[in-house]
C-alpha cells in the first residue's frame, strides 16, 4: 500500500482535489514526494497573555476589530455568575453544551461526557454563566490550572441562534479573561482550532489579543495541492492555511486581483501574532499591481506563480523555503 501512495496522491491532486497524508512512519517511496507538500499541524493553539488588572485588560481587548462586539454585549445587558454546582453542570451539559455541538457539528462533533465535565471540577473547573433578565442563556466551562486559565466547553441554551446574535460567545470570552485576571493568572488559553485563517475560529479567537502557537508533540499532516486548479486557488484565497517551517508557523494564501483582496491580505498579515510569514501567491501582474502595499509589512513574502502548464504546480515546491 505504501508504494501506491504517490500514485494516489497524484490522482487526487490531478483532479483539483486536496490530498492529505497522515504519516505515522516514513518510507523511501513517500519520502520522495514530501517536498511537494506543506507540513500542516492537525490543530493550532491560541493563548493570550494577561495583565495584572481588569482595566488594562479591557483596554487591550477593545480594538477596531472587537468594537462592534462590545457594543452588542452592552446592548444585550448580560449578567454573569460563576458556579461549581453539580446540578448546574448537569443542566449545562444537557441544555447548553450538547445541543450546540450537535448543531455546529452534526456529522463529526464529539460531545465530551458529563462524567468528564464533573471530573473537571476536581481539577480547577468552574462554570461561567451568562444571564439575560435572570434567565440563563449560555455558559462556558473553564479550568484554572497552575500555569494558565483554560477556556474549554462552550454552550448556548438549546443552541438558540438569537442568543448567539447578541454576541454571547464574545461576552463569555471577555468575562472568562476577566475571571482569569481575578484569579491572578497571567495566561489564558482559548482552545484548539483547525489550521485555517479567513473569518473562522482562529480569526475569532485571535482578535481577543490571541497568539497562534502549536503543540510540538502534535503530528504534522502533509497537504498536497496543485496550484493550476481554480478550486485550489479559491480555497487558499478564502481560507489561508497555516503550516510549519521548522519551529515557526507560516501561512500561505492566494491573492485574487483587485484592491479589496489586496487590502484584506495586507491587513490579515499583520493581525495574527505567532504567524511569522505570509506567503502571498499570485500571478505576476497581480503582485506587480499590489507591490507597494505588499511591501508595507515585512511578514509578506510575495511568490509569483504562473498557473498554466501541463505538469502539477505543487504548493510545496513553489515556496521559497522548504517545510519543516
CSV table of C-alpha atoms in Angstrom, one decimal:
chain,number,residue,atom,x,y,z
A,1,UNK,CA,0.0,0.0,0.0
A,2,UNK,CA,2.8,2.4,0.8
A,3,UNK,CA,4.1,2.0,-2.8
A,4,UNK,CA,0.7,3.1,-4.1
A,5,UNK,CA,0.6,6.4,-2.1
A,6,UNK,CA,2.4,8.6,-4.6
A,7,UNK,CA,0.2,7.4,-7.4
A,8,UNK,CA,-3.0,8.0,-5.4
A,9,UNK,CA,-1.8,11.5,-4.3
A,10,UNK,CA,-1.2,12.4,-8.0
A,11,UNK,CA,-4.6,11.2,-8.9
A,12,UNK,CA,-6.4,13.2,-6.3
A,13,UNK,CA,-4.4,16.4,-6.9
A,14,UNK,CA,-4.6,16.0,-10.7
A,15,UNK,CA,-8.4,16.3,-10.4
A,16,UNK,CA,-8.1,19.5,-8.4
A,17,UNK,CA,-8.5,17.9,-5.0
A,18,UNK,CA,-6.6,18.2,-1.8
A,19,UNK,CA,-4.6,15.2,-0.8
A,20,UNK,CA,-3.8,14.9,2.9
A,21,UNK,CA,-1.3,12.4,4.1
A,22,UNK,CA,-1.2,11.4,7.8
A,23,UNK,CA,2.2,9.7,8.2
A,24,UNK,CA,2.8,7.5,11.3
A,25,UNK,CA,6.1,6.4,9.8
A,26,UNK,CA,8.1,7.3,6.7
A,27,UNK,CA,9.4,5.2,3.9
A,28,UNK,CA,11.5,5.7,0.8
A,29,UNK,CA,8.5,5.8,-1.6
A,30,UNK,CA,6.8,8.5,0.4
A,31,UNK,CA,9.9,10.5,1.3
A,32,UNK,CA,10.5,11.2,-2.3
A,33,UNK,CA,7.3,13.2,-2.6
A,34,UNK,CA,7.2,15.1,0.7
A,35,UNK,CA,9.0,18.1,-0.9
A,36,UNK,CA,5.8,18.7,-2.9
A,37,UNK,CA,3.7,19.2,0.2
A,38,UNK,CA,3.4,21.6,3.1
A,39,UNK,CA,3.5,20.3,6.7
A,40,UNK,CA,0.4,21.4,8.4
A,41,UNK,CA,-0.3,20.9,12.2
A,42,UNK,CA,-3.6,19.0,12.7
A,43,UNK,CA,-4.7,21.7,15.1
A,44,UNK,CA,-3.2,25.0,16.4
A,45,UNK,CA,-3.4,26.5,19.9
A,46,UNK,CA,-4.3,30.1,20.8
A,47,UNK,CA,-3.4,31.8,24.0
A,48,UNK,CA,-3.4,35.4,25.4
A,49,UNK,CA,-1.1,36.9,27.9
A,50,UNK,CA,-2.9,38.7,30.7
A,51,UNK,CA,-2.1,42.0,32.5
A,52,UNK,CA,-2.4,42.4,36.3
A,53,UNK,CA,-5.7,44.3,36.3
A,54,UNK,CA,-9.0,44.2,34.6
A,55,UNK,CA,-9.0,47.8,33.4
A,56,UNK,CA,-5.8,47.2,31.5
A,57,UNK,CA,-7.2,44.0,30.0
A,58,UNK,CA,-10.3,45.9,28.8
A,59,UNK,CA,-8.1,48.5,27.1
A,60,UNK,CA,-6.1,45.8,25.4
A,61,UNK,CA,-9.2,43.9,24.2
A,62,UNK,CA,-11.0,47.0,22.8
A,63,UNK,CA,-9.8,47.3,19.2
A,64,UNK,CA,-11.3,48.2,15.9
A,65,UNK,CA,-12.0,44.5,15.3
A,66,UNK,CA,-13.8,44.0,18.6
A,67,UNK,CA,-15.6,47.3,19.0
A,68,UNK,CA,-18.8,46.0,17.5
A,69,UNK,CA,-18.7,43.0,19.8
A,70,UNK,CA,-18.5,45.2,22.8
A,71,UNK,CA,-21.3,47.4,21.5
A,72,UNK,CA,-23.7,44.4,21.2
A,73,UNK,CA,-22.5,43.0,24.5
A,74,UNK,CA,-23.5,46.2,26.3
A,75,UNK,CA,-26.8,46.3,24.4
A,76,UNK,CA,-27.7,42.7,25.4
A,77,UNK,CA,-27.1,43.6,29.1
A,78,UNK,CA,-25.7,40.3,30.2
A,79,UNK,CA,-25.1,39.5,33.8
A,80,UNK,CA,-22.6,36.8,34.9
A,81,UNK,CA,-22.0,34.4,37.7
A,82,UNK,CA,-19.5,31.6,38.4
A,83,UNK,CA,-20.6,28.3,39.8
A,84,UNK,CA,-19.3,24.8,40.6
A,85,UNK,CA,-22.7,23.4,41.5
A,86,UNK,CA,-23.1,19.8,40.2
A,87,UNK,CA,-26.7,20.2,39.1
A,88,UNK,CA,-25.8,23.3,37.2
A,89,UNK,CA,-23.0,21.4,35.4
A,90,UNK,CA,-25.5,18.6,34.5
A,91,UNK,CA,-28.0,21.2,33.2
A,92,UNK,CA,-25.3,22.9,31.2
A,93,UNK,CA,-24.2,19.7,29.6
A,94,UNK,CA,-27.8,18.7,28.6
A,95,UNK,CA,-29.3,22.0,27.7
A,96,UNK,CA,-26.4,24.2,26.5
A,97,UNK,CA,-23.3,22.3,25.6
A,98,UNK,CA,-24.6,19.1,23.8
A,99,UNK,CA,-27.2,21.0,21.7
A,100,UNK,CA,-24.6,23.5,20.5
A,101,UNK,CA,-22.1,20.8,19.5
A,102,UNK,CA,-24.9,18.9,17.7
A,103,UNK,CA,-25.9,22.0,15.8
A,104,UNK,CA,-22.4,23.1,14.8
A,105,UNK,CA,-21.0,19.7,14.0
A,106,UNK,CA,-23.9,17.4,13.1
A,107,UNK,CA,-21.8,14.8,11.4
A,108,UNK,CA,-18.5,14.7,13.3
A,109,UNK,CA,-19.0,16.5,16.5
A,110,UNK,CA,-17.5,14.9,19.6
A,111,UNK,CA,-19.5,15.6,22.8
A,112,UNK,CA,-17.5,15.4,26.0
A,113,UNK,CA,-19.2,13.2,28.6
A,114,UNK,CA,-20.9,14.6,31.6
A,115,UNK,CA,-18.6,12.5,33.7
A,116,UNK,CA,-15.6,14.3,32.2
A,117,UNK,CA,-17.2,17.7,33.0
A,118,UNK,CA,-17.9,16.7,36.5
A,119,UNK,CA,-14.4,15.4,36.9
A,120,UNK,CA,-13.0,18.7,35.7
A,121,UNK,CA,-14.5,20.3,38.8
A,122,UNK,CA,-11.8,18.4,40.9
A,123,UNK,CA,-9.1,20.0,38.8
A,124,UNK,CA,-9.9,23.7,39.0
A,125,UNK,CA,-13.1,23.6,36.8
A,126,UNK,CA,-15.8,26.2,37.1
A,127,UNK,CA,-18.8,27.3,35.0
A,128,UNK,CA,-19.0,30.9,33.9
A,129,UNK,CA,-22.7,31.6,33.2
A,130,UNK,CA,-24.3,34.4,31.2
A,131,UNK,CA,-27.9,35.5,32.0
A,132,UNK,CA,-30.3,37.9,30.4
A,133,UNK,CA,-33.0,39.3,32.7
A,134,UNK,CA,-32.4,36.5,35.2
A,135,UNK,CA,-32.7,33.7,32.5
A,136,UNK,CA,-29.6,31.5,32.0
A,137,UNK,CA,-28.8,31.7,28.2
A,138,UNK,CA,-25.2,30.5,27.9
A,139,UNK,CA,-22.1,29.3,29.6
A,140,UNK,CA,-18.5,28.1,29.3
A,141,UNK,CA,-16.8,25.6,31.5
A,142,UNK,CA,-13.2,26.7,32.2
A,143,UNK,CA,-10.3,25.2,34.2
A,144,UNK,CA,-7.9,27.1,36.4
A,145,UNK,CA,-4.6,25.3,36.1
A,146,UNK,CA,-1.5,26.3,38.0
A,147,UNK,CA,0.1,28.0,34.9
A,148,UNK,CA,-3.0,29.0,32.9
A,149,UNK,CA,-6.7,29.6,32.8
A,150,UNK,CA,-8.1,27.3,30.1
A,151,UNK,CA,-11.4,28.2,28.2
A,152,UNK,CA,-12.9,24.9,27.4
A,153,UNK,CA,-16.6,23.9,26.7
A,154,UNK,CA,-19.0,26.5,25.4
A,155,UNK,CA,-22.8,26.1,25.4
A,156,UNK,CA,-25.8,28.2,24.4
A,157,UNK,CA,-29.2,27.2,25.7
A,158,UNK,CA,-31.0,25.0,23.2
A,159,UNK,CA,-28.4,26.3,20.6
A,160,UNK,CA,-30.6,29.3,20.2
A,161,UNK,CA,-29.2,31.4,17.4
A,162,UNK,CA,-31.0,34.6,18.5
A,163,UNK,CA,-28.8,34.4,21.7
A,164,UNK,CA,-25.7,33.9,19.6
A,165,UNK,CA,-26.5,37.0,17.6
A,166,UNK,CA,-26.3,39.0,20.8
A,167,UNK,CA,-22.5,38.3,20.8
A,168,UNK,CA,-22.8,35.9,23.8
A,169,UNK,CA,-19.8,34.0,22.7
A,170,UNK,CA,-17.7,37.1,22.7
A,171,UNK,CA,-19.2,38.1,26.1
A,172,UNK,CA,-18.2,34.8,27.7
A,173,UNK,CA,-14.7,35.1,26.3
A,174,UNK,CA,-14.3,38.6,27.8
A,175,UNK,CA,-15.8,37.6,31.1
A,176,UNK,CA,-13.6,34.5,31.2
A,177,UNK,CA,-10.4,36.5,30.6
A,178,UNK,CA,-11.5,38.9,33.4
A,179,UNK,CA,-12.1,35.9,35.6
A,180,UNK,CA,-8.5,34.7,34.9
A,181,UNK,CA,-7.1,38.1,35.9
A,182,UNK,CA,-9.2,38.0,39.1
A,183,UNK,CA,-7.6,34.6,39.9
A,184,UNK,CA,-4.1,36.1,39.4
A,185,UNK,CA,-3.4,34.1,36.2
A,186,UNK,CA,-1.1,35.6,33.6
A,187,UNK,CA,-2.1,33.5,30.7
A,188,UNK,CA,-5.4,32.1,29.2
A,189,UNK,CA,-5.7,29.5,26.5
A,190,UNK,CA,-8.6,29.7,24.1
A,191,UNK,CA,-8.5,26.2,22.9
A,192,UNK,CA,-7.5,24.4,19.7
A,193,UNK,CA,-8.7,25.1,16.2
A,194,UNK,CA,-8.2,23.8,12.7
A,195,UNK,CA,-5.2,25.5,10.9
A,196,UNK,CA,-7.1,27.8,8.6
A,197,UNK,CA,-7.4,31.6,8.6
A,198,UNK,CA,-10.1,33.6,7.0
A,199,UNK,CA,-13.0,34.6,9.2
A,200,UNK,CA,-13.2,31.4,11.0
A,201,UNK,CA,-12.4,30.1,14.6
A,202,UNK,CA,-8.8,31.1,14.5
A,203,UNK,CA,-9.6,34.7,13.4
A,204,UNK,CA,-12.3,35.0,16.1
A,205,UNK,CA,-10.1,33.8,18.9
A,206,UNK,CA,-7.0,35.7,17.8
A,207,UNK,CA,-8.8,39.0,17.8
A,208,UNK,CA,-9.1,38.8,21.6
A,209,UNK,CA,-5.3,39.5,21.9
A,210,UNK,CA,-4.6,35.9,21.0
A,211,UNK,CA,-1.3,34.4,19.7
A,212,UNK,CA,-1.3,31.4,17.4
A,213,UNK,CA,1.0,28.6,18.5
A,214,UNK,CA,1.4,24.8,18.0
A,215,UNK,CA,2.0,21.9,20.3
A,216,UNK,CA,5.4,20.4,19.3
A,217,UNK,CA,4.1,17.0,20.2
A,218,UNK,CA,1.3,17.2,17.6
A,219,UNK,CA,2.0,15.4,14.4
A,220,UNK,CA,2.0,17.3,11.1
A,221,UNK,CA,-0.2,16.4,8.2
A,222,UNK,CA,1.1,16.8,4.7
A,223,UNK,CA,-1.1,18.8,2.3
A,224,UNK,CA,-0.6,18.3,-1.5
A,225,UNK,CA,-2.1,21.0,-3.7
A,226,UNK,CA,-1.7,21.7,-7.4
A,227,UNK,CA,-2.0,25.5,-7.9
A,228,UNK,CA,-3.0,25.1,-11.6
A,229,UNK,CA,-6.6,24.4,-10.4
A,230,UNK,CA,-9.2,27.1,-9.8
A,231,UNK,CA,-10.6,25.2,-6.8
A,232,UNK,CA,-7.3,25.1,-5.0
A,233,UNK,CA,-6.6,28.8,-5.6
A,234,UNK,CA,-10.1,29.7,-4.4
A,235,UNK,CA,-9.5,27.6,-1.2
A,236,UNK,CA,-6.3,29.4,-0.4
A,237,UNK,CA,-7.8,32.8,-1.1
A,238,UNK,CA,-10.8,32.1,1.2
A,239,UNK,CA,-9.0,30.1,3.9
A,240,UNK,CA,-5.3,30.7,4.1
A,241,UNK,CA,-3.6,27.6,5.5
A,242,UNK,CA,-1.2,27.6,8.5
A,243,UNK,CA,1.8,25.4,8.1
A,244,UNK,CA,5.1,24.7,9.7
A,245,UNK,CA,8.6,25.7,8.8
A,246,UNK,CA,11.0,24.3,11.3
A,247,UNK,CA,9.8,25.7,14.7
A,248,UNK,CA,7.9,28.5,13.1
A,249,UNK,CA,4.3,28.8,11.9
A,250,UNK,CA,3.7,30.5,8.5
A,251,UNK,CA,0.6,30.9,6.2
A,252,UNK,CA,0.0,30.5,2.5
A,253,UNK,CA,-2.7,32.4,0.7
A,254,UNK,CA,-3.7,33.1,-2.9
A,255,UNK,CA,-4.2,36.8,-3.8
A,256,UNK,CA,-7.0,37.5,-6.3
A,257,UNK,CA,-6.8,40.6,-8.4
A,258,UNK,CA,-8.4,43.8,-7.1
A,259,UNK,CA,-8.0,46.4,-4.4
A,260,UNK,CA,-10.3,44.7,-1.8
A,261,UNK,CA,-8.5,41.3,-1.7
A,262,UNK,CA,-5.1,43.2,-1.6
A,263,UNK,CA,-6.2,45.3,1.4
A,264,UNK,CA,-7.6,42.3,3.2
A,265,UNK,CA,-4.4,40.3,2.7
A,266,UNK,CA,-2.1,43.1,4.0
A,267,UNK,CA,-4.4,43.7,7.0
A,268,UNK,CA,-4.6,40.0,7.9
A,269,UNK,CA,-0.8,39.6,7.5
A,270,UNK,CA,-0.4,41.9,10.5
A,271,UNK,CA,-3.3,40.6,12.5
A,272,UNK,CA,-2.1,37.1,13.7
A,273,UNK,CA,0.7,37.1,16.3
A,274,UNK,CA,2.5,33.8,16.0
A,275,UNK,CA,2.4,33.6,12.2
A,276,UNK,CA,6.0,34.5,11.2
A,277,UNK,CA,5.5,34.9,7.4
A,278,UNK,CA,2.7,35.1,4.9
A,279,UNK,CA,3.4,33.6,1.5
A,280,UNK,CA,1.2,35.6,-0.8
A,281,UNK,CA,0.9,33.6,-4.1
A,282,UNK,CA,-0.5,35.3,-7.3
A,283,UNK,CA,0.3,35.8,-10.9
A,284,UNK,CA,3.0,38.3,-11.7
A,285,UNK,CA,0.6,41.0,-12.8
A,286,UNK,CA,-1.4,40.9,-9.6
A,287,UNK,CA,1.7,41.0,-7.5
A,288,UNK,CA,3.1,43.9,-9.5
A,289,UNK,CA,-0.1,45.9,-9.1
A,290,UNK,CA,0.0,45.5,-5.3
A,291,UNK,CA,3.7,45.6,-4.8
A,292,UNK,CA,3.8,48.8,-2.8
A,293,UNK,CA,1.1,47.7,-0.3
A,294,UNK,CA,2.6,44.2,0.0
A,295,UNK,CA,6.0,45.8,0.8
A,296,UNK,CA,4.4,47.7,3.7
A,297,UNK,CA,4.8,44.7,6.0
A,298,UNK,CA,7.8,42.5,6.4
A,299,UNK,CA,5.7,39.5,7.1
A,300,UNK,CA,4.6,39.2,3.5
A,301,UNK,CA,6.7,37.1,1.1
A,302,UNK,CA,5.3,37.6,-2.5
A,303,UNK,CA,5.5,34.4,-4.6
A,304,UNK,CA,4.9,34.8,-8.4
A,305,UNK,CA,3.0,31.8,-9.8
A,306,UNK,CA,2.2,31.0,-13.5
A,307,UNK,CA,-0.8,28.7,-13.0
A,308,UNK,CA,-0.8,27.2,-16.5
A,309,UNK,CA,1.2,24.3,-17.9
A,310,UNK,CA,0.7,20.6,-18.2
A,311,UNK,CA,2.6,19.5,-15.2
A,312,UNK,CA,1.5,19.8,-11.5
A,313,UNK,CA,2.4,23.0,-9.8
A,314,UNK,CA,2.9,21.7,-6.2
A,315,UNK,CA,2.5,24.3,-3.5
A,316,UNK,CA,5.4,22.8,-1.5
A,317,UNK,CA,7.7,23.3,-4.5
A,318,UNK,CA,6.9,26.9,-5.3
A,319,UNK,CA,7.5,28.3,-1.8
A,320,UNK,CA,11.0,29.8,-1.3
A,321,UNK,CA,11.5,27.8,1.9
A,322,UNK,CA,11.1,24.1,2.3
A,323,UNK,CA,8.6,23.0,5.0
A,324,UNK,CA,10.0,21.6,8.2
